[in-house]
Coordinates of C-alpha atoms in Angstrom, one line a residue:
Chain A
X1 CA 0.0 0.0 0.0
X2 CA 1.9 3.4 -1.0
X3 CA 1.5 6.3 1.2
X4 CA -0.8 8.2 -0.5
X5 CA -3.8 5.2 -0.2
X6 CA -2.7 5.4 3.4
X7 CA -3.5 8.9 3.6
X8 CA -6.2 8.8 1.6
X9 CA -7.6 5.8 4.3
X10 CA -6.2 8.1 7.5
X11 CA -8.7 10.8 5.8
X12 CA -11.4 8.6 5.6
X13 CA -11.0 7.6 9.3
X14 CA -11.8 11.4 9.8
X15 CA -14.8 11.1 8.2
X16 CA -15.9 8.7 10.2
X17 CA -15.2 7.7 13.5
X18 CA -13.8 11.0 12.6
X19 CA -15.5 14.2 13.7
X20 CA -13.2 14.0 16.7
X21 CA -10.2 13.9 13.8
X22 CA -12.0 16.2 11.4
X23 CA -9.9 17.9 8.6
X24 CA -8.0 15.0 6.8
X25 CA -11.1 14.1 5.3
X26 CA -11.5 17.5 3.0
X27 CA -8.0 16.9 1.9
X28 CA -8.9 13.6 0.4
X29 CA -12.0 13.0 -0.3
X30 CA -13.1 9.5 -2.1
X31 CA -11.1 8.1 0.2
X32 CA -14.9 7.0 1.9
X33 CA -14.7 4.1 -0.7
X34 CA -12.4 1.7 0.4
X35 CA -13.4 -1.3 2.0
X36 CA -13.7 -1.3 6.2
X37 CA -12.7 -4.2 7.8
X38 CA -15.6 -5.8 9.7
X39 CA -14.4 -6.1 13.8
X40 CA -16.6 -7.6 16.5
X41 CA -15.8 -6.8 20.0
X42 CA -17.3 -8.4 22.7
X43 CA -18.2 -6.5 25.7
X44 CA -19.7 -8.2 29.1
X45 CA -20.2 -7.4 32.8
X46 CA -17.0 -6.8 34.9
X47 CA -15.3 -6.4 31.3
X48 CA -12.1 -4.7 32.5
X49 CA -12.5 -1.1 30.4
X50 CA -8.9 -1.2 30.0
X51 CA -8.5 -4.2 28.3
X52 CA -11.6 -2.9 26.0
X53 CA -9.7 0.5 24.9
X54 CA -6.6 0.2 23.2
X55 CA -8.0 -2.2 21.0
X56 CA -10.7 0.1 20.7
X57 CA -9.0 2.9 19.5
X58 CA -6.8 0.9 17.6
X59 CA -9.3 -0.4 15.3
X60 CA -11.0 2.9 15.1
X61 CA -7.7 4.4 13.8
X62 CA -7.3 1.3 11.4
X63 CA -10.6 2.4 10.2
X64 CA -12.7 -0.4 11.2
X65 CA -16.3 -0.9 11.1
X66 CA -16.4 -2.0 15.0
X67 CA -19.5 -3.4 16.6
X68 CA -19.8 -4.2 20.6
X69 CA -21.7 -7.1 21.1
X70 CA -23.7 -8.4 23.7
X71 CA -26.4 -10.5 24.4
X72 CA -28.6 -7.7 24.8
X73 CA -28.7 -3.9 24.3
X74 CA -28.7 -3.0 27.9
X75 CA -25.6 -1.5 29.3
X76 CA -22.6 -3.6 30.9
X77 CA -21.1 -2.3 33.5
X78 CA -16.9 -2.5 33.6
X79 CA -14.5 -2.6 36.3
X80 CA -14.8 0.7 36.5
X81 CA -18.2 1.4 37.1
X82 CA -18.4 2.9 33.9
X83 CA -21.0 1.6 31.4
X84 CA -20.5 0.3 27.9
X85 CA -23.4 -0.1 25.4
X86 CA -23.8 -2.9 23.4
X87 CA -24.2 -1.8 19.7
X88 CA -25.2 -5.4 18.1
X89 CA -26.6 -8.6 19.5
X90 CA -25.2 -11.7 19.5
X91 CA -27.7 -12.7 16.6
X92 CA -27.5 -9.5 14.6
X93 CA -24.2 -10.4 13.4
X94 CA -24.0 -11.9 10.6
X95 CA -21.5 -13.0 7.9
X96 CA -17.8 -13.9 8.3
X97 CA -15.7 -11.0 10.2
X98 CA -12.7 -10.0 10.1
X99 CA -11.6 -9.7 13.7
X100 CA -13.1 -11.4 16.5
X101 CA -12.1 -9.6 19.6
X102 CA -12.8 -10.9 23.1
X103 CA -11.3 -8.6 26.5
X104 CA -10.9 -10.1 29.8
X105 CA -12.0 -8.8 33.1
X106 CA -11.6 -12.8 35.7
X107 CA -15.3 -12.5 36.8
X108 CA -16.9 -11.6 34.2
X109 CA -15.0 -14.1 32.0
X110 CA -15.9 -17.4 34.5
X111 CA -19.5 -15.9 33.8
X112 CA -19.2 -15.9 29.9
X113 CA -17.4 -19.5 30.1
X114 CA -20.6 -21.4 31.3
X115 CA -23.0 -19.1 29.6
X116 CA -24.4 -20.8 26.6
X117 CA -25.0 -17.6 24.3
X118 CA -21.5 -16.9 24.8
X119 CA -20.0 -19.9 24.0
X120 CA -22.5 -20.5 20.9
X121 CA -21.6 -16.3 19.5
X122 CA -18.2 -17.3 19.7
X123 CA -17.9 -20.7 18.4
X124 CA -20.4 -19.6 15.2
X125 CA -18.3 -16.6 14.5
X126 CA -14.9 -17.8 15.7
X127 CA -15.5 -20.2 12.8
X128 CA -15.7 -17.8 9.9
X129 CA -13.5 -14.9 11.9
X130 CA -10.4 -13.7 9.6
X131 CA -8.8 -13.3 13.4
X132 CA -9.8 -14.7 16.2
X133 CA -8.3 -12.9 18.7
X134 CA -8.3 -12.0 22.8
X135 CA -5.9 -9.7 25.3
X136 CA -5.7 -11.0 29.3
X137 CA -8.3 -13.2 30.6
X138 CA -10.7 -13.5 27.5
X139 CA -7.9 -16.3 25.8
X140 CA -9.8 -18.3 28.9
X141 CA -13.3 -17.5 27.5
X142 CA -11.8 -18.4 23.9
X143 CA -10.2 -21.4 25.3
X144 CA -14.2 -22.8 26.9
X145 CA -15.3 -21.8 23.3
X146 CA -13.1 -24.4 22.1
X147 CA -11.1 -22.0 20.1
X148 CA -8.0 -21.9 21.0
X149 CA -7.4 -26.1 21.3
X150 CA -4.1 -26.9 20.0
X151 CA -3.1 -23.3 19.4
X152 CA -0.2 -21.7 21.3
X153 CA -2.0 -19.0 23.6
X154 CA -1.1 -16.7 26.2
X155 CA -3.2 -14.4 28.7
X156 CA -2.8 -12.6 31.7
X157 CA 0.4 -13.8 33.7
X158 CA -1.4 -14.3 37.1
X159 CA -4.0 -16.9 35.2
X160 CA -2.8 -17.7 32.1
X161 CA -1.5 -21.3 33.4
X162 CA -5.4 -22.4 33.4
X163 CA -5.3 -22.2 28.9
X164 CA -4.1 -26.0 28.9
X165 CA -6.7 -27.5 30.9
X166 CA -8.9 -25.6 28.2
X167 CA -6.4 -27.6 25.2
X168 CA -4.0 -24.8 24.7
X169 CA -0.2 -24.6 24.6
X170 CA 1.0 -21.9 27.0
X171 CA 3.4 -19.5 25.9
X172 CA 4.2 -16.7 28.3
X173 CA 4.7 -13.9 25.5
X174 CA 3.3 -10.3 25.0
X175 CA 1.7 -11.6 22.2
X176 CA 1.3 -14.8 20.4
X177 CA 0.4 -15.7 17.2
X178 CA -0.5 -19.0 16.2
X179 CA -2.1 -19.1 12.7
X180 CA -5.2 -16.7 12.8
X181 CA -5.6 -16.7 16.8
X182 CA -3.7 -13.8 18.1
X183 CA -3.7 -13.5 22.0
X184 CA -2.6 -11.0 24.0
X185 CA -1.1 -10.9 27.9
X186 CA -2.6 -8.6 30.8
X187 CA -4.6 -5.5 30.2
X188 CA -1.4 -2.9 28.5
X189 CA -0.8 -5.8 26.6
X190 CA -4.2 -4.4 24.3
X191 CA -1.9 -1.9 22.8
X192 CA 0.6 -3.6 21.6
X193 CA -2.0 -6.1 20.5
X194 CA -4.0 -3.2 18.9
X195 CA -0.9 -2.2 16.6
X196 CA 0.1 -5.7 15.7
X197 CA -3.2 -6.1 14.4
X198 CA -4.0 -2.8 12.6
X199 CA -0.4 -3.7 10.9
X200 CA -1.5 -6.6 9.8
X201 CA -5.0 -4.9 8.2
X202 CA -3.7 -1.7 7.3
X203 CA 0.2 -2.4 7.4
X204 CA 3.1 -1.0 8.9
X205 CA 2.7 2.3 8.0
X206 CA -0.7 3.0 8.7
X207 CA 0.2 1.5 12.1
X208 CA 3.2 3.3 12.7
X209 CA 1.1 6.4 12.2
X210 CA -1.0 4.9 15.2
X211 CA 1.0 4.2 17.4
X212 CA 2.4 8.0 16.7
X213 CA -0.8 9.5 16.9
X214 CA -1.4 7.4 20.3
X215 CA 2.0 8.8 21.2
X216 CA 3.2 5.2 22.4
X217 CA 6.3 5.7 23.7
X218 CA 6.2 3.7 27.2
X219 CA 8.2 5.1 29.8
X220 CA 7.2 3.3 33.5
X221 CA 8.1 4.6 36.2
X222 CA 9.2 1.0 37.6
X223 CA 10.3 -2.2 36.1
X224 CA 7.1 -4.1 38.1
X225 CA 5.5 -5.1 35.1
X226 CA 6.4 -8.6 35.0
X227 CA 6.5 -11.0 38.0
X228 CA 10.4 -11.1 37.6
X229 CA 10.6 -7.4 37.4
X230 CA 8.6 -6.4 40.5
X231 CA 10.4 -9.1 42.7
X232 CA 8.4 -11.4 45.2
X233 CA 7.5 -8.7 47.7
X234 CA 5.2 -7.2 44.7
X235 CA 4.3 -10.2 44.0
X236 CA 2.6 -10.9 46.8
X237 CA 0.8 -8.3 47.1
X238 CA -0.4 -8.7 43.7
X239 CA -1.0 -12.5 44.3
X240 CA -3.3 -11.5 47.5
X241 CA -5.4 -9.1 45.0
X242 CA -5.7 -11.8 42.3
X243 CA -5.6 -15.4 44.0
X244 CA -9.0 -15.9 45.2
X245 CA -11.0 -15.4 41.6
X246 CA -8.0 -17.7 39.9
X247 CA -9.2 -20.4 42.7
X248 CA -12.6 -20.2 41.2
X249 CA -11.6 -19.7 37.6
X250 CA -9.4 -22.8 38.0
X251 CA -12.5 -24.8 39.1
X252 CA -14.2 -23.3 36.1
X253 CA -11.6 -24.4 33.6
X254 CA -11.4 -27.6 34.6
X255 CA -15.3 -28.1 34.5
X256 CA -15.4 -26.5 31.0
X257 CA -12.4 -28.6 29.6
X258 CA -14.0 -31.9 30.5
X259 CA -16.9 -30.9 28.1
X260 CA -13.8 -30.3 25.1
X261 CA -11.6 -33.2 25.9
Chain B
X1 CA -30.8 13.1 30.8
X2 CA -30.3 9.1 31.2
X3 CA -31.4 9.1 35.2
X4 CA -31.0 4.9 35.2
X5 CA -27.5 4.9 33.5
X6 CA -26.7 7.7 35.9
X7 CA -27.8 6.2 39.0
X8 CA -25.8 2.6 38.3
X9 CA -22.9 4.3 38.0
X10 CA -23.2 6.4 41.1
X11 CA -23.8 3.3 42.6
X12 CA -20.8 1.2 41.1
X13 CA -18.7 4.4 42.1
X14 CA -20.2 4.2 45.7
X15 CA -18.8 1.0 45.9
X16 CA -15.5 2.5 45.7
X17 CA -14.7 0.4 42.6
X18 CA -14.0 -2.4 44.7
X19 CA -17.0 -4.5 43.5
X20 CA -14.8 -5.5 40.7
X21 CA -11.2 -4.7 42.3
X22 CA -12.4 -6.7 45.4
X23 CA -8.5 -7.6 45.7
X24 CA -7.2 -4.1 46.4
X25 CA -7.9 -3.8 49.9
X26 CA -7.4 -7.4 50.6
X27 CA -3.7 -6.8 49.1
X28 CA -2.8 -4.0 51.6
X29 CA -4.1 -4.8 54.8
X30 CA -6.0 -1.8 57.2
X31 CA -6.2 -0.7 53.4
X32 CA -9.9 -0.4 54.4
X33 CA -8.9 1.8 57.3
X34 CA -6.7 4.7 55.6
X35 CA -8.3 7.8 54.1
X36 CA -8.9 7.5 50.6
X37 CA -7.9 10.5 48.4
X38 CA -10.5 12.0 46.7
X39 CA -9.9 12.2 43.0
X40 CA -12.2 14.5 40.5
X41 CA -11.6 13.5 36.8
X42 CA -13.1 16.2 34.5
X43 CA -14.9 14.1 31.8
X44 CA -16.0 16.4 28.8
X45 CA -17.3 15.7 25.3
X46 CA -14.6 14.7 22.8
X47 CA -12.3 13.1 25.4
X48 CA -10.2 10.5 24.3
X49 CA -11.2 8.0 25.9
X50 CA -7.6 6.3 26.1
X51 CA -6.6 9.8 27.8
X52 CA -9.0 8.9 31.5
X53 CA -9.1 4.9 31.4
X54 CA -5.0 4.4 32.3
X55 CA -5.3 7.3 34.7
X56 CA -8.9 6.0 36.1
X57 CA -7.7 2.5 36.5
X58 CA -4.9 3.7 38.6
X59 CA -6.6 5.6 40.5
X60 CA -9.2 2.7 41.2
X61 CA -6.5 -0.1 42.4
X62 CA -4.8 2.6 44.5
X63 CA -8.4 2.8 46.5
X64 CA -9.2 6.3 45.9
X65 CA -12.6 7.9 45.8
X66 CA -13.6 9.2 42.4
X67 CA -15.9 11.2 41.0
X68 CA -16.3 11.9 37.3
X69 CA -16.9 15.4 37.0
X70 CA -18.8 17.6 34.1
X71 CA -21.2 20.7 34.1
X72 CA -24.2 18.4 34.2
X73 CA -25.3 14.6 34.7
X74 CA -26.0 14.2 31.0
X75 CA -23.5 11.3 29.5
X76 CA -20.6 13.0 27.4
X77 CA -19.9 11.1 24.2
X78 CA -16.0 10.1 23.8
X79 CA -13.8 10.3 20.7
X80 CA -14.7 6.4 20.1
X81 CA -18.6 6.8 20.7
X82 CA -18.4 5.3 23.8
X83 CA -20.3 7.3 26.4
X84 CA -19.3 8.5 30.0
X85 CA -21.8 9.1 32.4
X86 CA -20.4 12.3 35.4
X87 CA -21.0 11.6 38.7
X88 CA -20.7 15.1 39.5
X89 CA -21.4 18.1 38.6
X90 CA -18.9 21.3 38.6
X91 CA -21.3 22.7 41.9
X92 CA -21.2 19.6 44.0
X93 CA -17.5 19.0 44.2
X94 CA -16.6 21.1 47.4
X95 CA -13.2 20.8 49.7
X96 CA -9.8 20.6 48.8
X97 CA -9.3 17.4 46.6
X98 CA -6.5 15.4 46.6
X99 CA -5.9 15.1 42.6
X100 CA -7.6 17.3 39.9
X101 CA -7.1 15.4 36.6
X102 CA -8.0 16.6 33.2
X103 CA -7.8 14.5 29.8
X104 CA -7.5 15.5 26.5
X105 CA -9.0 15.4 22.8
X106 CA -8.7 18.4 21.1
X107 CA -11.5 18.6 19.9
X108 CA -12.7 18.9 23.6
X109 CA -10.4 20.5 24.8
X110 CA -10.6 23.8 22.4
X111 CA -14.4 23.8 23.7
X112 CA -13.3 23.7 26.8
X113 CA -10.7 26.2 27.3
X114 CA -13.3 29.1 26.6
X115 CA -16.1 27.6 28.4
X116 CA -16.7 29.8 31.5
X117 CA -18.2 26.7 33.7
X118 CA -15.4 24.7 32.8
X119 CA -12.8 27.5 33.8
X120 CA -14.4 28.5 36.6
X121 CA -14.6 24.9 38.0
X122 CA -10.9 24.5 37.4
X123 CA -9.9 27.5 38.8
X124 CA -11.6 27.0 42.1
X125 CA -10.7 23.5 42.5
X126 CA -7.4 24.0 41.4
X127 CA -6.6 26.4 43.9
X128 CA -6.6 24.0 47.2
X129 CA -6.0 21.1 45.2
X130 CA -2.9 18.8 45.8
X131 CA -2.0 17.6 42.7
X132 CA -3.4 19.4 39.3
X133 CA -2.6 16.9 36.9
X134 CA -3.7 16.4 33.4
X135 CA -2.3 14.3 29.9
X136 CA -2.3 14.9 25.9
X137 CA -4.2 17.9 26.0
X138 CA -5.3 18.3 28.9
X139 CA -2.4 20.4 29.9
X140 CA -3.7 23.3 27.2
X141 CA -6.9 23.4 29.2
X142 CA -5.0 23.4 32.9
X143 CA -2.9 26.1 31.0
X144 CA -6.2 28.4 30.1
X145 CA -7.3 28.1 33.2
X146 CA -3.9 30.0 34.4
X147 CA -3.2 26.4 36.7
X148 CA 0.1 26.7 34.1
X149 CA 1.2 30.3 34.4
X150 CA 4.8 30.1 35.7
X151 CA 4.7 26.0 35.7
X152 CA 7.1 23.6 33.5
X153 CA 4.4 21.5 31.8
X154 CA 4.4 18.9 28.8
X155 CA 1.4 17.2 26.7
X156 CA 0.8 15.8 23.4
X157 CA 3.9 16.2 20.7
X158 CA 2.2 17.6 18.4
X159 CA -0.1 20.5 20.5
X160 CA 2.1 21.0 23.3
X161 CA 4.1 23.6 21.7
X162 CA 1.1 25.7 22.4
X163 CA 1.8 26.0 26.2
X164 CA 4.0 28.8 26.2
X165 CA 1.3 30.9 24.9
X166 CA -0.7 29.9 28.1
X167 CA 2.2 31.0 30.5
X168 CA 4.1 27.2 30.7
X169 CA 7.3 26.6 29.9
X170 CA 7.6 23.4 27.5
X171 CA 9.3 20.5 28.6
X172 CA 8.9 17.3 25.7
X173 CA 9.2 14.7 28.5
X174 CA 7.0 11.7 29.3
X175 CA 5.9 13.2 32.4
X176 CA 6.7 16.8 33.9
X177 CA 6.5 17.4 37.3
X178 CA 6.5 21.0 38.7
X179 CA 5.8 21.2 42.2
X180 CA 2.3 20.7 42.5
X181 CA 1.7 20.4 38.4
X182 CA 1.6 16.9 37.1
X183 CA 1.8 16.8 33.5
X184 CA 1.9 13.7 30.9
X185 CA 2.5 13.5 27.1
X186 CA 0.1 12.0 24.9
X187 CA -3.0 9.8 25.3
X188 CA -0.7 6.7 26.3
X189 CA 1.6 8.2 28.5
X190 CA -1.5 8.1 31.3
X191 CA -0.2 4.5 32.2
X192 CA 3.4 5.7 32.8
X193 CA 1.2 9.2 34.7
X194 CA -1.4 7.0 37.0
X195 CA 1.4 4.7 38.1
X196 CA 3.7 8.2 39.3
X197 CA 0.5 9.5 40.8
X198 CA -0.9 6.0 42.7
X199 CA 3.2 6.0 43.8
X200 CA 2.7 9.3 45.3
X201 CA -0.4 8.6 47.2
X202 CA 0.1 5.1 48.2
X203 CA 3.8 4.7 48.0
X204 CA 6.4 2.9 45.6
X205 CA 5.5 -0.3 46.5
X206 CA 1.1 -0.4 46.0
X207 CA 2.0 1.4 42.5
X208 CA 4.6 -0.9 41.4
X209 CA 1.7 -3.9 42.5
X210 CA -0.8 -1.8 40.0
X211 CA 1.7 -1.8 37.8
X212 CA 2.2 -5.9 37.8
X213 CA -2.1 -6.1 38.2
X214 CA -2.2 -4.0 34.8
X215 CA 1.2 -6.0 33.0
X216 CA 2.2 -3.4 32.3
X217 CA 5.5 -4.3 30.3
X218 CA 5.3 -2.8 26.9
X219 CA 6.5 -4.0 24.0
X220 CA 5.0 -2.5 21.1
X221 CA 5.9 -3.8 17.9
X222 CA 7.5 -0.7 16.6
X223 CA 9.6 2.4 18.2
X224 CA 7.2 4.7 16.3
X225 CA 5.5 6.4 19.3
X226 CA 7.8 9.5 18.9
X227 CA 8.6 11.9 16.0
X228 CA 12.4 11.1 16.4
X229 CA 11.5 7.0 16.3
X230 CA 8.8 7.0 14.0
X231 CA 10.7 8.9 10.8
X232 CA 9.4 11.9 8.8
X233 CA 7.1 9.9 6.4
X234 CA 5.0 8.8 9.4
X235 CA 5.3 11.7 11.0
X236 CA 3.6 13.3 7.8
X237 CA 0.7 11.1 8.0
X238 CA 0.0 12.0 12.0
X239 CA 0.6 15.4 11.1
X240 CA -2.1 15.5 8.4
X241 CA -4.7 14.0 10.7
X242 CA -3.5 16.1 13.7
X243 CA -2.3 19.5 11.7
X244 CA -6.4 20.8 11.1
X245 CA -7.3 20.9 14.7
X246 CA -3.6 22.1 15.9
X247 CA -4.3 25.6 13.9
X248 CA -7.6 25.5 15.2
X249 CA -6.5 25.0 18.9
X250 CA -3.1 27.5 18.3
X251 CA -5.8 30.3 17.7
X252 CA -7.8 29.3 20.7
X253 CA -5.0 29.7 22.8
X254 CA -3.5 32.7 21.1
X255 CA -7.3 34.5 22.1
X256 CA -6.8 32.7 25.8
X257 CA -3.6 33.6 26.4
X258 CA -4.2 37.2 25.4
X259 CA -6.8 37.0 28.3
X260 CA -4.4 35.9 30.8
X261 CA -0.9 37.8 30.1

């Protein structure tokens, strides 16, 4: 793609999603007729909101047509207490998409693991998805969908060794990419997830231009973002926020994998 | 105005956020019995959404009380559609708070910075506040309400050269901090901002254990996320979906800054 069909595509982002990025548009117009890819994000109650985001705004700078889908149209309340609205049910979507997205958020995805419309959305458009792809927890909630068996898959580090009882291969990465599943680690992990996906719609460029526009130039203030990094005293802490839903996730995983083995 | 969506986030927020981060307090024991610093995030239309979810998610896991903050209880609609629903208005916030935080969008932001309630709101709670903190573009609107004057401030790459003309003195660093002043660069650098901020309210230690809750260990796939890293041809296509809105906002602040000198 030369960089004039990439600016032409930027311009018809400002169209769009676009009267927050107005201006780009008027410089290229016609640039409205190229071809959006279709994503499907799945929100759900106790949906972390900042695993939803990044990817979010990712797509929407890749110029995606981007649904949120629920079961129904009433709002779902995050971690955050703030509320998402669906925008499409499970059933209104229809033909084969090109990213599947699924966020994490531990309670709500044990919910969505034994919840019949969630599994059957998935399974139904996991099978036809261009990518099939999660960040933190929801690889779990791919995994009981039975996507992910005997794909290499990673997830949040705290819960991430539950994938294999779900058919899995664990790999503790940023990112993994195993064919068309893409999956993602802990909640930041959504951003460099977002770009390594709009690359591969929109390429490099476009998703350089992203990742510019994002102004992703990480600077922590501490190394704690691994459990190697932020040393055993860190971990602990974060082990006493975390343990008790893995306990019950664990139970779930093992419940749900008996029904795929 | 949307009373029901309203009143379920009041009541998530009521909750202190810990419905869904019921592992914060359990982490730091007598957590439950130490004050919790009250946080006001101005939410306006046109925010980024990506701008207040890093810094809100911080905030949350360091077990502060927060209120979302606008001129009324109607929900304002974010740069990716998404609504958010205030908690409070500009009137009902009363007492010194322990962080002010503004986001950006320029869009937003522009509104904003001539918008007498939003001003007036600032300047007042800015006054007895103990940190007055904002990202991206939020620093243009701390810097029309005169929070700047005299202050070394930063915010996103491409705007922030606009300070000066709002009394700041530019610094292009991740975060700037100025006595009091907070500052971060654009949209993403509210991860690297909410873990400095949680550090300073909870100590080193709870913000490196948000930090490991939140993996937060980027690796994005390309060193774009600055002008210098991302090279002048992607630098040209930011700049032509940014440039519209930055002459736009460079005469806003010209008129503001008039006002102020």
């Amino acid at each position: 793609m030369d960089r004039r069909t990439v600016m032409a595509q930027l311009a018809a982002l400002a169209a769009g999603a676009g009267q927050f990025l107005p201006g780009a548009a008027q410089a290229h117009p016609g640039a409205e007729t190229l071809a959006r890819p279709r994503v499907a994000m799945l929100v759900h109650p106790k949906m972390v909101l900042l695993d939803h985001v990044p990817a979010h705004t990712a797509f929407a700078l890749a110029m995606c047509d981007i649904d949120l889908v629920w079961k129904a149209y009433e709002p779902v309340t995050t971690d955050l207490g703030v509320t998402v609205s669906p925008t499409r049910t499970f059933e209104e979507v229809s033909g084969p998409l090109d990213v599947l997205y699924v966020p994490g958020g531990l309670g709500g995805t044990m919910a969505c693991m034994e919840d019949e419309a969630v599994i059957g959305f998935l399974q139904r458009a996991g099978k036809t998805a261009g990518l099939v792809t999660s960040v933190c927890t929801g690889s779990l909630l791919l995994g009981a969908a039975g996507l992910l068996k005997g794909y290499r898959a990673t997830g949040h580090w705290h819960s991430c060794e539950l994938l294999p009882l779900l058919g899995a291969t664990l790999e503790r990465e940023r990112i993994v990419v195993d064919r068309n599943r893409i999956t993602g680690g802990g909640v930041t992990a959504g951003l460099d997830f977002g770009l390594e996906v709009a690359s591969r719609l929109r390429g490099e460029e476009w998703a350089k231009s992203i990742q510019l526009v994002l102004e992703y130039a990480p600077r922590p203030p501490f190394e704690a973002g691994t459990p190697v990094g932020a040393g055993p005293g860190v971990v602990g802490l974060a082990d006493r926020m975390l343990r008790p839903q893995l306990e019950k996730a664990r139970a779930v995983a093992e419940r749900v994998g008996r029904g795929l083995a």
